[in-house]
Amino acid sequence: NAIRGNSFTQDIARKWRRRKLRDLLSDLVLQTNNNTMCDTNRWGAILTAHHGDDSDETILLKLLRGTHLSNLRGMEARSEKFDLATDSSSSSSTCVGYFAKPMLQLRKNDITK
């Protein structure tokens, strides 16, 4: 299936990009004041330029892949927070990051005008 093969390649690339962006965010947040330890409350966010049309495309691709209707939704505006110190998800860390998509309410035409 061409969709599944293409999706697999895109999924690998997406995971690689997210890992690199998380590493960059971790470096930026943890190296403030030359401090590499997470001993105070710190946070950071990576903002992406995804818009409403991207979210619609996500729904369409899920439909084509046969996703169950109960799981059929577009992109989330914000990811779960992740621990910047260990690259794992944690709710108790004082150094956290997340991915946010502040432009999801906009259409591509609104942005490119």
GROMACS .gro file of N, CA and C in nm:
model
  339
    1ASN      N    1   0.085  -0.118   0.000
    1ASN     CA    2   0.000   0.000   0.000
    1ASN      C    3   0.089   0.124   0.000
    2ALA      N    4   0.072   0.211  -0.098
    2ALA     CA    5   0.156   0.330  -0.113
    2ALA      C    6   0.138   0.425   0.004
    3ILE      N    7   0.016   0.435   0.055
    3ILE     CA    8  -0.008   0.527   0.166
    3ILE      C    9   0.068   0.481   0.289
    4ARG      N   10   0.062   0.353   0.319
    4ARG     CA   11   0.132   0.302   0.437
    4ARG      C   12   0.284   0.316   0.422
    5GLY      N   13   0.337   0.289   0.303
    5GLY     CA   14   0.481   0.302   0.281
    5GLY      C   15   0.526   0.447   0.294
    6ASN      N   16   0.453   0.539   0.236
    6ASN     CA   17   0.484   0.681   0.246
    6ASN      C   18   0.471   0.728   0.390
    7SER      N   19   0.368   0.680   0.459
    7SER     CA   20   0.346   0.717   0.598
    7SER      C   21   0.463   0.673   0.685
    8PHE      N   22   0.512   0.553   0.660
    8PHE     CA   23   0.624   0.500   0.738
    8PHE      C   24   0.746   0.592   0.725
    9THR      N   25   0.778   0.633   0.604
    9THR     CA   26   0.891   0.722   0.581
    9THR      C   27   0.868   0.856   0.649
   10GLN      N   28   0.748   0.910   0.636
   10GLN     CA   29   0.717   1.038   0.700
   10GLN      C   30   0.722   1.026   0.851
   11ASP      N   31   0.678   0.913   0.904
   11ASP     CA   32   0.679   0.892   1.048
   11ASP      C   33   0.821   0.890   1.103
   12ILE      N   34   0.910   0.822   1.033
   12ILE     CA   35   1.051   0.819   1.074
   12ILE      C   36   1.110   0.960   1.072
   13ALA      N   37   1.084   1.034   0.965
   13ALA     CA   38   1.136   1.171   0.954
   13ALA      C   39   1.078   1.260   1.063
   14ARG      N   40   0.950   1.245   1.094
   14ARG     CA   41   0.885   1.326   1.198
   14ARG      C   42   0.947   1.297   1.335
   15LYS      N   43   0.968   1.170   1.364
   15LYS     CA   44   1.028   1.133   1.493
   15LYS      C   45   1.170   1.187   1.504
   16TRP      N   46   1.246   1.181   1.395
   16TRP     CA   47   1.382   1.233   1.396
   16TRP      C   48   1.380   1.385   1.420
   17ARG      N   49   1.292   1.458   1.349
   17ARG     CA   50   1.283   1.605   1.367
   17ARG      C   51   1.244   1.639   1.510
   18ARG      N   52   1.144   1.570   1.563
   18ARG     CA   53   1.100   1.599   1.699
   18ARG      C   54   1.211   1.572   1.801
   19ARG      N   55   1.284   1.463   1.781
   19ARG     CA   56   1.394   1.432   1.873
   19ARG      C   57   1.500   1.542   1.869
   20LYS      N   58   1.536   1.587   1.748
   20LYS     CA   59   1.637   1.693   1.734
   20LYS      C   60   1.587   1.824   1.795
   21LEU      N   61   1.461   1.857   1.773
   21LEU     CA   62   1.406   1.980   1.831
   21LEU      C   63   1.399   1.972   1.983
   22ARG      N   64   1.364   1.854   2.036
   22ARG     CA   65   1.364   1.836   2.182
   22ARG      C   66   1.505   1.852   2.238
   23ASP      N   67   1.604   1.796   2.170
   23ASP     CA   68   1.743   1.810   2.214
   23ASP      C   69   1.785   1.957   2.215
   24LEU      N   70   1.749   2.029   2.110
   24LEU     CA   71   1.781   2.172   2.101
   24LEU      C   72   1.714   2.249   2.213
   25LEU      N   73   1.586   2.224   2.235
   25LEU     CA   74   1.514   2.293   2.342
   25LEU      C   75   1.576   2.261   2.478
   26SER      N   76   1.611   2.137   2.500
   26SER     CA   77   1.674   2.097   2.625
   26SER      C   78   1.805   2.173   2.645
   27ASP      N   79   1.886   2.180   2.540
   27ASP     CA   80   2.013   2.253   2.549
   27ASP      C   81   1.989   2.400   2.582
   28LEU      N   82   1.891   2.461   2.517
   28LEU     CA   83   1.863   2.603   2.540
   28LEU      C   84   1.813   2.629   2.682
   29VAL      N   85   1.723   2.545   2.730
   29VAL     CA   86   1.665   2.566   2.862
   29VAL      C   87   1.764   2.533   2.973
   30LEU      N   88   1.835   2.421   2.959
   30LEU     CA   89   1.923   2.376   3.067
   30LEU      C   90   2.055   2.453   3.072
   31GLN      N   91   2.096   2.517   2.963
   31GLN     CA   92   2.222   2.588   2.963
   31GLN      C   93   2.208   2.735   3.000
   32THR      N   94   2.089   2.777   3.038
   32THR     CA   95   2.071   2.914   3.085
   32THR      C   96   2.159   2.935   3.208
   33ASN      N   97   2.235   3.041   3.210
   33ASN     CA   98   2.328   3.071   3.320
   33ASN      C   99   2.431   2.960   3.341
   34ASN      N  100   2.469   2.893   3.233
   34ASN     CA  101   2.570   2.787   3.238
   34ASN      C  102   2.533   2.676   3.335
   35ASN      N  103   2.405   2.652   3.350
   35ASN     CA  104   2.358   2.548   3.442
   35ASN      C  105   2.308   2.430   3.360
   36THR      N  106   2.369   2.316   3.377
   36THR     CA  107   2.325   2.198   3.302
   36THR      C  108   2.237   2.106   3.386
   37MET      N  109   2.207   2.145   3.509
   37MET     CA  110   2.120   2.065   3.594
   37MET      C  111   1.982   2.130   3.600
   38CYS      N  112   1.885   2.050   3.627
   38CYS     CA  113   1.748   2.098   3.636
   38CYS      C  114   1.712   2.117   3.782
   39ASP      N  115   1.758   2.227   3.842
   39ASP     CA  116   1.737   2.247   3.984
   39ASP      C  117   1.634   2.356   4.013
   40THR      N  118   1.576   2.416   3.910
   40THR     CA  119   1.471   2.515   3.928
   40THR      C  120   1.361   2.489   3.826
   41ASN      N  121   1.248   2.553   3.846
   41ASN     CA  122   1.138   2.538   3.751
   41ASN      C  123   1.173   2.609   3.621
   42ARG      N  124   1.184   2.533   3.516
   42ARG     CA  125   1.212   2.586   3.383
   42ARG      C  126   1.124   2.516   3.283
   43TRP      N  127   1.090   2.585   3.178
   43TRP     CA  128   1.010   2.524   3.072
   43TRP      C  129   1.045   2.587   2.940
   44GLY      N  130   1.008   2.520   2.835
   44GLY     CA  131   1.030   2.571   2.701
   44GLY      C  132   0.929   2.510   2.606
   45ALA      N  133   0.913   2.575   2.492
   45ALA     CA  134   0.817   2.526   2.393
   45ALA      C  135   0.874   2.543   2.254
   46ILE      N  136   0.842   2.449   2.169
   46ILE     CA  137   0.872   2.458   2.026
   46ILE      C  138   0.739   2.489   1.959
   47LEU      N  139   0.731   2.602   1.890
   47LEU     CA  140   0.609   2.640   1.819
   47LEU      C  141   0.624   2.601   1.673
   48THR      N  142   0.522   2.533   1.620
   48THR     CA  143   0.525   2.495   1.480
   48THR      C  144   0.422   2.576   1.403
   49ALA      N  145   0.435   2.579   1.273
   49ALA     CA  146   0.347   2.661   1.188
   49ALA      C  147   0.233   2.579   1.127
   50HIS      N  148   0.194   2.469   1.189
   50HIS     CA  149   0.080   2.392   1.138
   50HIS      C  150  -0.045   2.477   1.144
   51HIS      N  151  -0.128   2.465   1.039
   51HIS     CA  152  -0.252   2.543   1.033
   51HIS      C  153  -0.371   2.449   1.015
   52GLY      N  154  -0.489   2.505   1.009
   52GLY     CA  155  -0.611   2.424   1.001
   52GLY      C  156  -0.615   2.329   0.884
   53ASP      N  157  -0.558   2.369   0.769
   53ASP     CA  158  -0.556   2.279   0.653
   53ASP      C  159  -0.471   2.155   0.682
   54ASP      N  160  -0.363   2.172   0.757
   54ASP     CA  161  -0.279   2.057   0.796
   54ASP      C  162  -0.358   1.960   0.884
   55SER      N  163  -0.437   2.016   0.975
   55SER     CA  164  -0.518   1.933   1.062
   55SER      C  165  -0.623   1.856   0.982
   56ASP      N  166  -0.684   1.922   0.884
   56ASP     CA  167  -0.780   1.855   0.796
   56ASP      C  168  -0.714   1.742   0.719
   57GLU      N  169  -0.593   1.766   0.671
   57GLU     CA  170  -0.518   1.663   0.597
   57GLU      C  171  -0.491   1.542   0.687
   58THR      N  172  -0.462   1.569   0.813
   58THR     CA  173  -0.438   1.460   0.908
   58THR      C  174  -0.562   1.373   0.921
   59ILE      N  175  -0.678   1.435   0.928
   59ILE     CA  176  -0.804   1.358   0.937
   59ILE      C  177  -0.824   1.275   0.812
   60LEU      N  178  -0.801   1.335   0.696
   60LEU     CA  179  -0.817   1.263   0.569
   60LEU      C  180  -0.723   1.143   0.560
   61LEU      N  181  -0.598   1.162   0.597
   61LEU     CA  182  -0.502   1.052   0.593
   61LEU      C  183  -0.540   0.940   0.690
   62LYS      N  184  -0.592   0.978   0.806
   62LYS     CA  185  -0.637   0.876   0.901
   62LYS      C  186  -0.754   0.797   0.843
   63LEU      N  187  -0.845   0.866   0.775
   63LEU     CA  188  -0.956   0.797   0.710
   63LEU      C  189  -0.905   0.697   0.606
   64LEU      N  190  -0.809   0.739   0.525
   64LEU     CA  191  -0.753   0.652   0.421
   64LEU      C  192  -0.681   0.532   0.480
   65ARG      N  193  -0.626   0.547   0.598
   65ARG     CA  194  -0.556   0.437   0.665
   65ARG      C  195  -0.651   0.343   0.737
   66GLY      N  196  -0.778   0.382   0.744
   66GLY     CA  197  -0.875   0.295   0.810
   66GLY      C  198  -0.886   0.316   0.959
   67THR      N  199  -0.851   0.434   1.007
   67THR     CA  200  -0.861   0.463   1.150
   67THR      C  201  -1.007   0.453   1.195
   68HIS      N  202  -1.028   0.396   1.311
   68HIS     CA  203  -1.163   0.384   1.367
   68HIS      C  204  -1.218   0.524   1.394
   69LEU      N  205  -1.347   0.541   1.375
   69LEU     CA  206  -1.410   0.673   1.391
   69LEU      C  207  -1.386   0.734   1.529
   70SER      N  208  -1.373   0.650   1.631
   70SER     CA  209  -1.351   0.703   1.766
   70SER      C  210  -1.213   0.769   1.780
   71ASN      N  211  -1.120   0.737   1.688
   71ASN     CA  212  -0.986   0.796   1.691
   71ASN      C  213  -0.966   0.899   1.581
   72LEU      N  214  -1.072   0.937   1.515
   72LEU     CA  215  -1.062   1.027   1.401
   72LEU      C  216  -1.069   1.172   1.448
   73ARG      N  217  -0.953   1.234   1.457
   73ARG     CA  218  -0.945   1.376   1.495
   73ARG      C  219  -0.820   1.435   1.432
   74GLY      N  220  -0.817   1.566   1.428
   74GLY     CA  221  -0.703   1.636   1.370
   74GLY      C  222  -0.591   1.651   1.470
   75MET      N  223  -0.507   1.748   1.445
   75MET     CA  224  -0.391   1.772   1.531
   75MET      C  225  -0.432   1.835   1.664
   76GLU      N  226  -0.360   1.800   1.767
   76GLU     CA  227  -0.377   1.863   1.898
   76GLU      C  228  -0.302   1.996   1.898
   77ALA      N  229  -0.356   2.096   1.966
   77ALA     CA  230  -0.292   2.226   1.971
   77ALA      C  231  -0.163   2.225   2.055
   78ARG      N  232  -0.153   2.129   2.146
   78ARG     CA  233  -0.035   2.120   2.232
   78ARG      C  234  -0.007   1.974   2.265
   79SER      N  235   0.121   1.939   2.263
   79SER     CA  236   0.159   1.802   2.296
   79SER      C  237   0.159   1.783   2.447
   80GLU      N  238   0.171   1.658   2.488
   80GLU     CA  239   0.195   1.629   2.629
   80GLU      C  240   0.331   1.688   2.665
   81LYS      N  241   0.345   1.732   2.787
   81LYS     CA  242   0.476   1.785   2.826
   81LYS      C  243   0.576   1.672   2.837
   82PHE      N  244   0.702   1.707   2.816
   82PHE     CA  245   0.808   1.607   2.826
   82PHE      C  246   0.920   1.663   2.911
   83ASP      N  247   0.992   1.573   2.973
   83ASP     CA  248   1.102   1.608   3.063
   83ASP      C  249   1.223   1.648   2.980
   84LEU      N  250   1.270   1.769   3.001
   84LEU     CA  251   1.386   1.817   2.925
   84LEU      C  252   1.517   1.758   2.974
   85ALA      N  253   1.520   1.713   3.096
   85ALA     CA  254   1.645   1.663   3.153
   85ALA      C  255   1.675   1.520   3.110
   86THR      N  256   1.572   1.440   3.082
   86THR     CA  257   1.597   1.298   3.054
   86THR      C  258   1.541   1.252   2.921
   87ASP      N  259   1.474   1.340   2.844
   87ASP     CA  260   1.414   1.302   2.716
   87ASP      C  261   1.305   1.198   2.733
   88SER      N  262   1.239   1.197   2.849
   88SER     CA  263   1.126   1.107   2.869
   88SER      C  264   1.010   1.187   2.925
   89SER      N  265   0.892   1.134   2.915
   89SER     CA  266   0.774   1.203   2.965
   89SER      C  267   0.772   1.194   3.117
   90SER      N  268   0.745   1.307   3.181
   90SER     CA  269   0.741   1.306   3.326
   90SER      C  270   0.650   1.418   3.374
   91SER      N  271   0.568   1.388   3.471
   91SER     CA  272   0.479   1.491   3.525
   91SER      C  273   0.539   1.557   3.648
   92SER      N  274   0.650   1.506   3.699
   92SER     CA  275   0.707   1.560   3.822
   92SER      C  276   0.834   1.642   3.799
   93SER      N  277   0.884   1.648   3.678
   93SER     CA  278   1.006   1.721   3.651
   93SER      C  279   0.983   1.871   3.666
   94THR      N  280   1.089   1.943   3.701
   94THR     CA  281   1.080   2.088   3.709
   94THR      C  282   1.128   2.153   3.581
   95CYS      N  283   1.178   2.076   3.486
   95CYS     CA  284   1.220   2.126   3.356
   95CYS      C  285   1.143   2.051   3.249
   96VAL      N  286   1.043   2.117   3.194
   96VAL     CA  287   0.957   2.050   3.097
   96VAL      C  288   0.948   2.130   2.968
   97GLY      N  289   0.913   2.062   2.863
   97GLY     CA  290   0.892   2.125   2.734
   97GLY      C  291   0.770   2.066   2.667
   98TYR      N  292   0.727   2.130   2.560
   98TYR     CA  293   0.617   2.077   2.481
   98TYR      C  294   0.620   2.139   2.343
   99PHE      N  295   0.546   2.077   2.251
   99PHE     CA  296   0.527   2.130   2.117
   99PHE      C  297   0.390   2.196   2.113
  100ALA      N  298   0.382   2.314   2.053
  100ALA     CA  299   0.255   2.384   2.041
  100ALA      C  300   0.232   2.427   1.897
  101LYS      N  301   0.106   2.428   1.859
  101LYS     CA  302   0.065   2.466   1.723
  101LYS      C  303  -0.034   2.583   1.734
  102PRO      N  304   0.016   2.704   1.752
  102PRO     CA  305  -0.073   2.818   1.777
  102PRO      C  306  -0.155   2.864   1.656
  103MET      N  307  -0.126   2.813   1.537
  103MET     CA  308  -0.194   2.860   1.417
  103MET      C  309  -0.302   2.764   1.367
  104LEU      N  310  -0.342   2.665   1.447
  104LEU     CA  311  -0.440   2.567   1.401
  104LEU      C  312  -0.576   2.628   1.369
  105GLN      N  313  -0.608   2.741   1.428
  105GLN     CA  314  -0.737   2.805   1.401
  105GLN      C  315  -0.738   2.882   1.269
  106LEU      N  316  -0.622   2.897   1.207
  106LEU     CA  317  -0.612   2.970   1.081
  106LEU      C  318  -0.611   2.875   0.963
  107ARG      N  319  -0.662   2.924   0.850
  107ARG     CA  320  -0.655   2.848   0.725
  107ARG      C  321  -0.532   2.896   0.648
  108LYS      N  322  -0.482   2.811   0.560
  108LYS     CA  323  -0.364   2.848   0.482
  108LYS      C  324  -0.387   2.977   0.404
  109ASN      N  325  -0.505   2.994   0.348
  109ASN     CA  326  -0.535   3.117   0.274
  109ASN      C  327  -0.527   3.242   0.361
  110ASP      N  328  -0.561   3.229   0.489
  110ASP     CA  329  -0.552   3.343   0.580
  110ASP      C  330  -0.408   3.385   0.604
  111ILE      N  331  -0.319   3.288   0.600
  111ILE     CA  332  -0.178   3.313   0.628
  111ILE      C  333  -0.105   3.368   0.506
  112THR      N  334  -0.140   3.319   0.389
  112THR     CA  335  -0.065   3.354   0.268
  112THR      C  336  -0.118   3.478   0.196
  113LYS      N  337  -0.221   3.540   0.248
  113LYS     CA  338  -0.276   3.662   0.184
  113LYS      C  339  -0.179   3.776   0.191
   0.00000   0.00000   0.00000
